[in-house]
Coordinates of N, CA, C and O in Angstrom, one line a residue:
X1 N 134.5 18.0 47.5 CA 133.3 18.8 47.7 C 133.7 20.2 47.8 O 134.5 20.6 48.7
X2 N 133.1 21.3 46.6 CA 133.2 22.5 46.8 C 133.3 23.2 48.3 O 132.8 22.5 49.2
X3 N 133.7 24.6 48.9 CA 133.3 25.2 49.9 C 131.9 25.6 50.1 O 131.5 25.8 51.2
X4 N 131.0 25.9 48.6 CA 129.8 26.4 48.4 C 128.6 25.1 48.9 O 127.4 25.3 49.3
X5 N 129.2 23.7 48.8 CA 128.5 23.0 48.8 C 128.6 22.1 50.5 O 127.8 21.4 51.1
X6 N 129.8 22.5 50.8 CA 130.3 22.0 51.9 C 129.2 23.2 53.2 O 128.7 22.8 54.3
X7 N 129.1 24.7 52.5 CA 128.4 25.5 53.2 C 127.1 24.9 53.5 O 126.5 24.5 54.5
X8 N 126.7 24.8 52.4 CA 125.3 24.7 52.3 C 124.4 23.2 53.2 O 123.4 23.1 54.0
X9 N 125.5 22.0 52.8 CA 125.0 21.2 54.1 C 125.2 21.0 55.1 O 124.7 20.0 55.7
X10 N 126.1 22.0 55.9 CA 126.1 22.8 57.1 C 125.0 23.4 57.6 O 124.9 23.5 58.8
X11 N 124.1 24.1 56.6 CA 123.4 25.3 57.3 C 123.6 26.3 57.1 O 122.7 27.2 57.3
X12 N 124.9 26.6 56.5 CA 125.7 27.8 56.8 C 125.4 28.3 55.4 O 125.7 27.5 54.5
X13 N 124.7 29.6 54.9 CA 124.9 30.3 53.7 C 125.3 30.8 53.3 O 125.5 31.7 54.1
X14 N 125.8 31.1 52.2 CA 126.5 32.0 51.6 C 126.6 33.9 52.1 O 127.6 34.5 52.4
X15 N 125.2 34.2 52.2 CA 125.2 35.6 52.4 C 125.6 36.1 53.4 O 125.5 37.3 53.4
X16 N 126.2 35.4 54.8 CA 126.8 35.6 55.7 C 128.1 35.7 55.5 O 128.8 36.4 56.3
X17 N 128.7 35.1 54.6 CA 130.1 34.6 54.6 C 130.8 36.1 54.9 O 130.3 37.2 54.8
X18 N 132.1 35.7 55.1 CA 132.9 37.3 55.3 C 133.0 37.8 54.1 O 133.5 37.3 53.1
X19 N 132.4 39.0 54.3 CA 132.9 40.5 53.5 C 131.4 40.6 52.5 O 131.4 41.2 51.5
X20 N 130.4 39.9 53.0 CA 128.8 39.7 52.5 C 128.1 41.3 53.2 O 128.2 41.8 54.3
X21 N 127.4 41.7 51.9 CA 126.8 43.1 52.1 C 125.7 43.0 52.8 O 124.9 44.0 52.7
X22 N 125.2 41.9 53.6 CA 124.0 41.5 54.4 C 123.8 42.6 55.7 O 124.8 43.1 56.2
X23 N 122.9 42.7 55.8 CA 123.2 44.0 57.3 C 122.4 43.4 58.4 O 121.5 42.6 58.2
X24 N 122.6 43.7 59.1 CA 121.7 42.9 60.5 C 120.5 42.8 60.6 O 120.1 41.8 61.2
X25 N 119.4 43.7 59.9 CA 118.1 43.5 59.8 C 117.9 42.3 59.3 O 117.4 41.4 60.0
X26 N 118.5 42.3 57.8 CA 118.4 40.8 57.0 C 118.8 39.5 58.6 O 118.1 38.6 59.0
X27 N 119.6 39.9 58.9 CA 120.5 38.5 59.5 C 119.7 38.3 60.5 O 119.6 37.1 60.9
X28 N 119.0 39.3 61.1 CA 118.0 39.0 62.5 C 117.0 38.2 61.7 O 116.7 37.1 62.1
X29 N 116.1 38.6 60.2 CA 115.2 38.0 59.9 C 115.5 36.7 59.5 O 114.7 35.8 59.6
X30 N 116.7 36.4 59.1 CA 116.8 35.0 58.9 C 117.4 34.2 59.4 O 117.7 33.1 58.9
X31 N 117.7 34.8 61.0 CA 117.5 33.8 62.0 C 117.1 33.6 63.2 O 117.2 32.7 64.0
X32 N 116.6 34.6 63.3 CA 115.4 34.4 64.5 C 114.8 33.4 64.8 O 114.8 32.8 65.9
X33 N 113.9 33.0 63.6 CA 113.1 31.8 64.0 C 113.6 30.5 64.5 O 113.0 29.8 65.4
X34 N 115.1 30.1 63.9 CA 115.8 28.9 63.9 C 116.2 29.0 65.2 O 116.0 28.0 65.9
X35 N 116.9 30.7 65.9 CA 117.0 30.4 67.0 C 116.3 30.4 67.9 O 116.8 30.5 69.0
X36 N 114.9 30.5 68.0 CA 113.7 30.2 68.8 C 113.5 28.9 69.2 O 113.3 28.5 70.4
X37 N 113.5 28.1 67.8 CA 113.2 26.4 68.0 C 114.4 25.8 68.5 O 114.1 24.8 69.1
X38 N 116.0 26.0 68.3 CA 117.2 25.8 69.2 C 116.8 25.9 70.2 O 116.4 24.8 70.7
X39 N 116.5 27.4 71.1 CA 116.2 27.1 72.1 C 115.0 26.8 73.0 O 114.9 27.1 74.2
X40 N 114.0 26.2 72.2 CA 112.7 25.7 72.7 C 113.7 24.1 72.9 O 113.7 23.7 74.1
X41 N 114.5 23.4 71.9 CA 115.3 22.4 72.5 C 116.1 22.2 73.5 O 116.2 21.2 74.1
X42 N 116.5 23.1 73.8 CA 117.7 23.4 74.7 C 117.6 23.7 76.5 O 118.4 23.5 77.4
X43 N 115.5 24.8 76.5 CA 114.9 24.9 77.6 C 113.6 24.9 77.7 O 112.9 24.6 76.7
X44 N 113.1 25.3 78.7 CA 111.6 25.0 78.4 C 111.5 26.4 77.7 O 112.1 27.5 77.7
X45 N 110.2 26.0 77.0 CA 108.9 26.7 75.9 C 109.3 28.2 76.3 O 109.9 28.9 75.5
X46 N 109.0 28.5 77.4 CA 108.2 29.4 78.2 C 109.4 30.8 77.6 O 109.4 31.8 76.9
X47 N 110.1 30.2 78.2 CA 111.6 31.1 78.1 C 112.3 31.0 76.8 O 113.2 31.9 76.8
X48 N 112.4 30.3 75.8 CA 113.4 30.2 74.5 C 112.9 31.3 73.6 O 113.6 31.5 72.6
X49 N 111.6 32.2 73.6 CA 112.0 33.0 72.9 C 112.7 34.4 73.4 O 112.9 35.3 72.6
X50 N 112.9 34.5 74.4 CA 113.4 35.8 75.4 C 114.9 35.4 74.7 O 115.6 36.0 73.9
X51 N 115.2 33.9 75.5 CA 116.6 33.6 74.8 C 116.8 33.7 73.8 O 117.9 34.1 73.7
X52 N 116.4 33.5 72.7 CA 116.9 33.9 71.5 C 117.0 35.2 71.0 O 117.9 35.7 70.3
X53 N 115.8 35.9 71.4 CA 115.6 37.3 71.5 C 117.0 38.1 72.4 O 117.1 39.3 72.2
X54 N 117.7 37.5 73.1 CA 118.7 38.1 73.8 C 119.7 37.4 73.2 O 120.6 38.2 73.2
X55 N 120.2 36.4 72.6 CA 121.1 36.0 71.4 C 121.4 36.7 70.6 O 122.6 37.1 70.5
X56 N 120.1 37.2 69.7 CA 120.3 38.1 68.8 C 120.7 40.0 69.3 O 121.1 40.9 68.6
X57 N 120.5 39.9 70.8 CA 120.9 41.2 70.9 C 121.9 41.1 71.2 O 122.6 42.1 70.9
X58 N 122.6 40.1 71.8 CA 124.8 40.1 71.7 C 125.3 40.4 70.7 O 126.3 41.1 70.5
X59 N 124.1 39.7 69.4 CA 124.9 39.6 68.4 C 124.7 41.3 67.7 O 125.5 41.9 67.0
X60 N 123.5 41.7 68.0 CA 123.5 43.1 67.5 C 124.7 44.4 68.3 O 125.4 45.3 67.8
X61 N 124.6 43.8 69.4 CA 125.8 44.8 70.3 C 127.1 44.4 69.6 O 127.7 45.4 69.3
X62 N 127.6 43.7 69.4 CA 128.5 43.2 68.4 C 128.9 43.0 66.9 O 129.9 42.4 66.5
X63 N 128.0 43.8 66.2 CA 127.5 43.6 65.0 C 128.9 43.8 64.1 O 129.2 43.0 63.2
X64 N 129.5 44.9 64.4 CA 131.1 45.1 63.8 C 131.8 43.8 64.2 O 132.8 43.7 63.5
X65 N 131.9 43.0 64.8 CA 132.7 41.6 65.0 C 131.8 40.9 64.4 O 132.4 40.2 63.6
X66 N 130.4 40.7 64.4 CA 129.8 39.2 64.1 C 129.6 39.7 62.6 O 128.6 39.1 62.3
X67 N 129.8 40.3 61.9 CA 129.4 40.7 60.8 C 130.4 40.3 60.2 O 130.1 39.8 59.1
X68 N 131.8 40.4 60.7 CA 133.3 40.4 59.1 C 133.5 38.5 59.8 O 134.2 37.7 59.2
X69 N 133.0 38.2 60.9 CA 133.6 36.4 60.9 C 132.6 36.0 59.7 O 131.7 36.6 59.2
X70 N 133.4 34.4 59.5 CA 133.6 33.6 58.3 C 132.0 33.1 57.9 O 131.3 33.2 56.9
X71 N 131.7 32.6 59.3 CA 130.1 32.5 59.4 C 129.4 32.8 60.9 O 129.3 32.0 61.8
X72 N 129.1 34.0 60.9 CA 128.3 34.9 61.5 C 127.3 34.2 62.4 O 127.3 34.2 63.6
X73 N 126.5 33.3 61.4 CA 125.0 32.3 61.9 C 125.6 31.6 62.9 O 125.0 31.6 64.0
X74 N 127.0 30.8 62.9 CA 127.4 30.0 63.3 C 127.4 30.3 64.7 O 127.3 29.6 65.7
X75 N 127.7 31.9 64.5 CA 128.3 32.4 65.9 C 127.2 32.6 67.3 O 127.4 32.4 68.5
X76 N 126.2 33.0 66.4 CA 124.8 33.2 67.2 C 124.0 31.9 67.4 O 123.2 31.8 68.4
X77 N 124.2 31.2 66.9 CA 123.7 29.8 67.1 C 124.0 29.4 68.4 O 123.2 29.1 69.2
X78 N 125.6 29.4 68.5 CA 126.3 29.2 69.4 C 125.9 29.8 70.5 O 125.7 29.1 71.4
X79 N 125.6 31.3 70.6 CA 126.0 31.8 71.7 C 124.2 31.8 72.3 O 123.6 32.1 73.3
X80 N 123.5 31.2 70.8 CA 122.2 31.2 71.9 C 122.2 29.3 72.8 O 121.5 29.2 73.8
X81 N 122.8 28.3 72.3 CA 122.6 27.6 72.7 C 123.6 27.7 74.0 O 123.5 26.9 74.9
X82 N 124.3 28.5 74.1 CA 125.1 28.3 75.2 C 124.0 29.2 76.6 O 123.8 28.8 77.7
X83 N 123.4 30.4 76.0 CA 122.6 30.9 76.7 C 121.3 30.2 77.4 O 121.0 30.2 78.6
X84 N 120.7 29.6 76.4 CA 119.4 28.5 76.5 C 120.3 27.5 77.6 O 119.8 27.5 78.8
X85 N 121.4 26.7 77.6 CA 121.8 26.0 78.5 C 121.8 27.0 80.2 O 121.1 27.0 81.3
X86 N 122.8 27.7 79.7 CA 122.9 28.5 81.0 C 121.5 28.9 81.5 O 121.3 28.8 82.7
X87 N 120.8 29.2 81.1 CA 119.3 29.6 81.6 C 118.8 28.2 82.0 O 118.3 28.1 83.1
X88 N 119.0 27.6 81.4 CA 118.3 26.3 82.0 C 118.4 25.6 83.7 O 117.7 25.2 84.6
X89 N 120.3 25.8 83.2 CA 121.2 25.7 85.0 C 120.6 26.4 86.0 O 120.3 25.8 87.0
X90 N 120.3 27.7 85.8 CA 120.2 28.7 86.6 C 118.7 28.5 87.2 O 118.3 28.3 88.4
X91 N 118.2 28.5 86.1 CA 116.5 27.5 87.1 C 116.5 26.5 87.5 O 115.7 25.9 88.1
X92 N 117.4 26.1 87.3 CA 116.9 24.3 88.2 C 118.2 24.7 89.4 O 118.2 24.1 90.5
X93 N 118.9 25.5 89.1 CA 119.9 26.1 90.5 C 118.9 26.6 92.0 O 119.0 26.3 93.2
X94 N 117.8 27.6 91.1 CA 117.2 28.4 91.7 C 116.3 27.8 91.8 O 115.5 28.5 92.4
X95 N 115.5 26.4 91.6 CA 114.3 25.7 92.0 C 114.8 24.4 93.0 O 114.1 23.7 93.8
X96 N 115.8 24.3 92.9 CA 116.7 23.5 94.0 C 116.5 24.4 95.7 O 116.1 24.0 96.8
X97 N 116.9 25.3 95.4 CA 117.2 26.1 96.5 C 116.0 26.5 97.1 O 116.0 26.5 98.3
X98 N 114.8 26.9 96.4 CA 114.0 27.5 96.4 C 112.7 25.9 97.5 O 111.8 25.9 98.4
X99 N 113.5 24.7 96.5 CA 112.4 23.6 97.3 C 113.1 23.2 98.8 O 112.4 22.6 99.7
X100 N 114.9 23.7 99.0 CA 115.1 23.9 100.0 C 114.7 24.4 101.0 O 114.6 24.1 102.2
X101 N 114.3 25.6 100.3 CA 113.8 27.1 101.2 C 112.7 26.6 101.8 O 112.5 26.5 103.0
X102 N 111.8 26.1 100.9 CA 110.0 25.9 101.5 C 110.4 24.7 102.4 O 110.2 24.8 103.6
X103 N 111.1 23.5 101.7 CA 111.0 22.7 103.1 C 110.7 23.0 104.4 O 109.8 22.9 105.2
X104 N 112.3 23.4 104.3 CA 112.8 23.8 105.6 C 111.5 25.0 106.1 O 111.0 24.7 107.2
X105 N 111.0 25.8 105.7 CA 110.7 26.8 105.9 C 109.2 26.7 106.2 O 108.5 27.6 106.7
X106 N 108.5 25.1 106.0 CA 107.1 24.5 105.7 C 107.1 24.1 107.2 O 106.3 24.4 108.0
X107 N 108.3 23.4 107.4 CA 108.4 22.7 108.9 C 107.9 23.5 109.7 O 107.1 23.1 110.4
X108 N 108.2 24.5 109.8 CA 108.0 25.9 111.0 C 107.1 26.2 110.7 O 106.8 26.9 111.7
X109 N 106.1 26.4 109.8 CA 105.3 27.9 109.7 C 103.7 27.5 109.0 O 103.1 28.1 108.2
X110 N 103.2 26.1 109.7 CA 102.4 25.3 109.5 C 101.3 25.9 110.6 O 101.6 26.7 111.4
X111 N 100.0 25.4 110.5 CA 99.1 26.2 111.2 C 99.5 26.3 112.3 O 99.7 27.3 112.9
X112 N 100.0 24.4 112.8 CA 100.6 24.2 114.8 C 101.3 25.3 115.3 O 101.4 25.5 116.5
X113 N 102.0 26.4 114.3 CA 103.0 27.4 114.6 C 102.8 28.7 114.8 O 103.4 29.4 115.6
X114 N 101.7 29.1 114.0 CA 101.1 29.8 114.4 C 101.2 30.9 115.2 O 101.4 32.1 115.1
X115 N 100.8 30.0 116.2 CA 101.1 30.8 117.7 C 102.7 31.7 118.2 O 103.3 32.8 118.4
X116 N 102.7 30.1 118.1 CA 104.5 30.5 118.4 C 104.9 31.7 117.2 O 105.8 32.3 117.8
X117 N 104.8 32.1 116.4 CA 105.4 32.9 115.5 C 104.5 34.6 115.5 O 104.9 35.7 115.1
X118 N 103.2 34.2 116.3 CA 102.6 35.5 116.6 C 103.3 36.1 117.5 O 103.5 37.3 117.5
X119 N 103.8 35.2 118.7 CA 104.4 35.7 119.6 C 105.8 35.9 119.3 O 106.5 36.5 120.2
X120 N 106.3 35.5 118.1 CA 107.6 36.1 117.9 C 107.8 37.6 116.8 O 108.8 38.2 116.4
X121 N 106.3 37.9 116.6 CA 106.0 39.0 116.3 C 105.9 39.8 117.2 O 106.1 40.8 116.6
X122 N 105.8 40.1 118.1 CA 105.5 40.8 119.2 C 106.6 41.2 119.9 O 106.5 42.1 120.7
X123 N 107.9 40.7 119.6 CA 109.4 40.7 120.5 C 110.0 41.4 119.4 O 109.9 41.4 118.2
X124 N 110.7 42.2 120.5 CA 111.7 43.7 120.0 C 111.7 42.9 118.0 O 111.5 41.8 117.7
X125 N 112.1 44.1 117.1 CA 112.1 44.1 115.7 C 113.4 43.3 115.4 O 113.6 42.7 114.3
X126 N 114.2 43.4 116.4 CA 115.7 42.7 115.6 C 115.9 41.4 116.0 O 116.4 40.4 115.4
X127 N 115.1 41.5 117.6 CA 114.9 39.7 118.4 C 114.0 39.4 117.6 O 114.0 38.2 117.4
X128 N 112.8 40.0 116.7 CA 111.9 38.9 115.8 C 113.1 38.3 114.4 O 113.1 37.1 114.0
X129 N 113.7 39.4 114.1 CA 114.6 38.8 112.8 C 115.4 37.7 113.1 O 115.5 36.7 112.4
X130 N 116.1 38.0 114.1 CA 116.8 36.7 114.0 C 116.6 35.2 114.5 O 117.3 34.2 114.5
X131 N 115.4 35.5 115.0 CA 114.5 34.4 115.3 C 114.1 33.7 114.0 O 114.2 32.5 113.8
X132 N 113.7 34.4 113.3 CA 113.2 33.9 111.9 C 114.2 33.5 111.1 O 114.1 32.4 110.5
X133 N 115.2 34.3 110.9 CA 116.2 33.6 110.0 C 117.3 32.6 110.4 O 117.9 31.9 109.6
X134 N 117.4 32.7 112.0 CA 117.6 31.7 112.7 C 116.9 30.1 112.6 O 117.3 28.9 112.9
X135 N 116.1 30.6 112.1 CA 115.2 28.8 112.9 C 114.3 28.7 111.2 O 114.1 27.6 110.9
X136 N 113.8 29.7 110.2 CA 113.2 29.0 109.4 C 114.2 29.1 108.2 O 113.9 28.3 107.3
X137 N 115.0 29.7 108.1 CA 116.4 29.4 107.1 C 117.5 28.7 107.6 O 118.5 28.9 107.1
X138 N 117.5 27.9 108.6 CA 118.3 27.5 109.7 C 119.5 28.0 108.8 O 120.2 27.4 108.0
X139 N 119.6 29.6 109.2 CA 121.0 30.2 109.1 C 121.9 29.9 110.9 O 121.5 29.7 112.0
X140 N 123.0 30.0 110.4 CA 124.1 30.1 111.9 C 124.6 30.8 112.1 O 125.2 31.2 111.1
X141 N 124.7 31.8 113.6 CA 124.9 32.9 114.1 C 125.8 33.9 113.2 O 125.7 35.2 113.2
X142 N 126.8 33.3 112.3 CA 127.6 33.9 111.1 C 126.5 34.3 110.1 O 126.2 35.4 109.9
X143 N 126.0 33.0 109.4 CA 124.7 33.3 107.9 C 124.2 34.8 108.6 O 124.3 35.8 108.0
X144 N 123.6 34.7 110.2 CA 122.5 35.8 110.3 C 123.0 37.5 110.3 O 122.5 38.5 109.9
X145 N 124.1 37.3 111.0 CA 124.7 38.8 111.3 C 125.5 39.0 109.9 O 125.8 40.2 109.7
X146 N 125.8 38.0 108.9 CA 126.2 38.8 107.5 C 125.3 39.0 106.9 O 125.5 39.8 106.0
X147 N 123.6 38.5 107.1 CA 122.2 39.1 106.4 C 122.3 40.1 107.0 O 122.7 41.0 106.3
X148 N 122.0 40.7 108.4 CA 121.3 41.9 109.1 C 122.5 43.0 109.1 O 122.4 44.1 109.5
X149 N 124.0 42.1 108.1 CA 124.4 43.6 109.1 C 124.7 43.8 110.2 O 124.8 45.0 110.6
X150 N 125.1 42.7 111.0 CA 125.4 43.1 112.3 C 126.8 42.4 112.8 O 127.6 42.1 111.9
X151 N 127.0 42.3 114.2 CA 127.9 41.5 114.7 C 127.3 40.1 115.0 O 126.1 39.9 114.8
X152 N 128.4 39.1 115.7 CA 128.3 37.8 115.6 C 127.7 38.1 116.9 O 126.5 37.7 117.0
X153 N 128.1 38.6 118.0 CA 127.6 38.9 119.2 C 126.8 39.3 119.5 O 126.3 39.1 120.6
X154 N 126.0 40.3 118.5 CA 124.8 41.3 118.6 C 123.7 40.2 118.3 O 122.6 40.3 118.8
X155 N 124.1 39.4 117.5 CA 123.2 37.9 117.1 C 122.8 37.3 118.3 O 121.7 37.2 118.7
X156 N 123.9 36.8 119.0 CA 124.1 36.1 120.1 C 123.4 36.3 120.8 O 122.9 35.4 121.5
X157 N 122.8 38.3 121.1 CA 122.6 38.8 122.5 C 121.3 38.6 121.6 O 120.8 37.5 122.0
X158 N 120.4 39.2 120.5 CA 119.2 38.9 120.4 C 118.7 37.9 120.3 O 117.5 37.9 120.7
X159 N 119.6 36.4 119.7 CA 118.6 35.4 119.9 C 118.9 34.8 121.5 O 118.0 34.0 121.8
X160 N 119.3 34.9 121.9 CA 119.7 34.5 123.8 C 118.3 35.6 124.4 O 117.5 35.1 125.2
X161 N 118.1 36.7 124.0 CA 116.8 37.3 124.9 C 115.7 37.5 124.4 O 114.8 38.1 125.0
X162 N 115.6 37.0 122.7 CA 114.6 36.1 122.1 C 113.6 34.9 122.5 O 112.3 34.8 122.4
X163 N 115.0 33.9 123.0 CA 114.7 32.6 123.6 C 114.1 33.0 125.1 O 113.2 32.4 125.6
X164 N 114.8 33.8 125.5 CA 114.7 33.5 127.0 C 112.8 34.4 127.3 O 112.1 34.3 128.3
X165 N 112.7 35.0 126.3 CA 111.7 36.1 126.1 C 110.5 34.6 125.9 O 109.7 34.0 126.7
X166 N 110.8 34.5 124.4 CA 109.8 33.3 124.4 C 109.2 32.5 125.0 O 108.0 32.3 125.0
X167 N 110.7 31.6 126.0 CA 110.6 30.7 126.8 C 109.4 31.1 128.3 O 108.6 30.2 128.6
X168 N 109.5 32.3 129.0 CA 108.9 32.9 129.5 C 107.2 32.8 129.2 O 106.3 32.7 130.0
X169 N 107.0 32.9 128.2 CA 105.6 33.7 127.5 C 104.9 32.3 127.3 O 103.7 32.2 127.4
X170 N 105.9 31.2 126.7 CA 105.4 29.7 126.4 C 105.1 28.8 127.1 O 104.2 28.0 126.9
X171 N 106.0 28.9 128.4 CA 106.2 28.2 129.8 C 107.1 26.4 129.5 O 107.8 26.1 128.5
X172 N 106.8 25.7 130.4 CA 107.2 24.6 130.1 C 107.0 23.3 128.9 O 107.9 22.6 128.3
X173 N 105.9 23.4 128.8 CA 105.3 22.7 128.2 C 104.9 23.3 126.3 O 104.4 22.7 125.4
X174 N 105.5 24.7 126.2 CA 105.4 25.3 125.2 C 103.9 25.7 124.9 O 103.3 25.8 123.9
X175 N 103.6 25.9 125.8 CA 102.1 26.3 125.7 C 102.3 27.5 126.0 O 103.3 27.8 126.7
X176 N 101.4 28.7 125.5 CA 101.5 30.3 125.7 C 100.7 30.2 127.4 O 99.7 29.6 127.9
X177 N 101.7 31.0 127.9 CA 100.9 31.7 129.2 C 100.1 32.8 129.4 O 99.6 33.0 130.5

């Protein structure tokens, strides 16, 4: 089997081949579309043409490299399916975490809570923060003072006169007094 014929039931065309007078306008127009429907396979709908649309701009920032390889298409093909994947990871990374966040984050802050969280509005600005990211990200005295910025102790002392603040205002029974 020739290389002309070996190209062709590849996919791969001729006018890309190296040292082809094709210029990127051409090569955007004749492959845009293909890599739109790649990556409508590869992720959801919503997002595969951003991805391909950002494929083809690697391949434009790169244009002196993707221009003289042997087959060009090949390269962008590639680098949009590798993109469309990685995009795909990254949402279901970030919808993982995200159904963590609300869990955890639903438990606490349900009408019954209400209360309790009005009144932790009310306590000094830094005893409300770490109240909050204490208990509805159940971050640990480390997680909270590398968010705020602070020391492990400065944690310590706000949620200790947080609690003890609270505890006061709630009474025994967690009822507000």
């Amino acid at each position: 089997m020739s290389g002309e014929v070996a190209q062709r039931r590849s996919g791969l065309s001729d006018p890309f081949v190296r040292g082809g007078a094709v210029g990127y306008e051409d090569f955007y127009r004749r492959e845009v579309t293909g890599l739109v429907a790649l990556a409508r396979g590869l992720c959801p709908p919503a997002i595969a043409e951003d991805i391909a649309q950002e494929a083809m701009l690697v391949a434009y920032r790169r244009w002196p490299y993707v221009r003289d390889l042997e087959h060009p298409e090949a390269w962008v093909r590639r680098t949009c399916a590798n993109m469309a994947v990685s995009q795909f990871r990254r949402r279901l990374a970030e919808l993982r975490a995200l159904s963590r966040t609300r869990s955890a984050a639903a438990t606490a802050t349900g009408p019954e809570y209400e209360a309790f969280w009005a009144l932790v509005r009310t306590l000094p600005r830094r005893q409300a923060q770490v109240v909050a990211l204490h208990y509805l990200y159940d971050l640990s005295v480390a997680d909270v003072a590398a968010t705020l910025e602070v020391s492990e102790g400065s944690v310590k002392v706000h949620l200790s006169r947080a609690r003890e603040s609270l505890s006061r205002r709630l009474g025994p029974a967690g009822e507000e007094r």
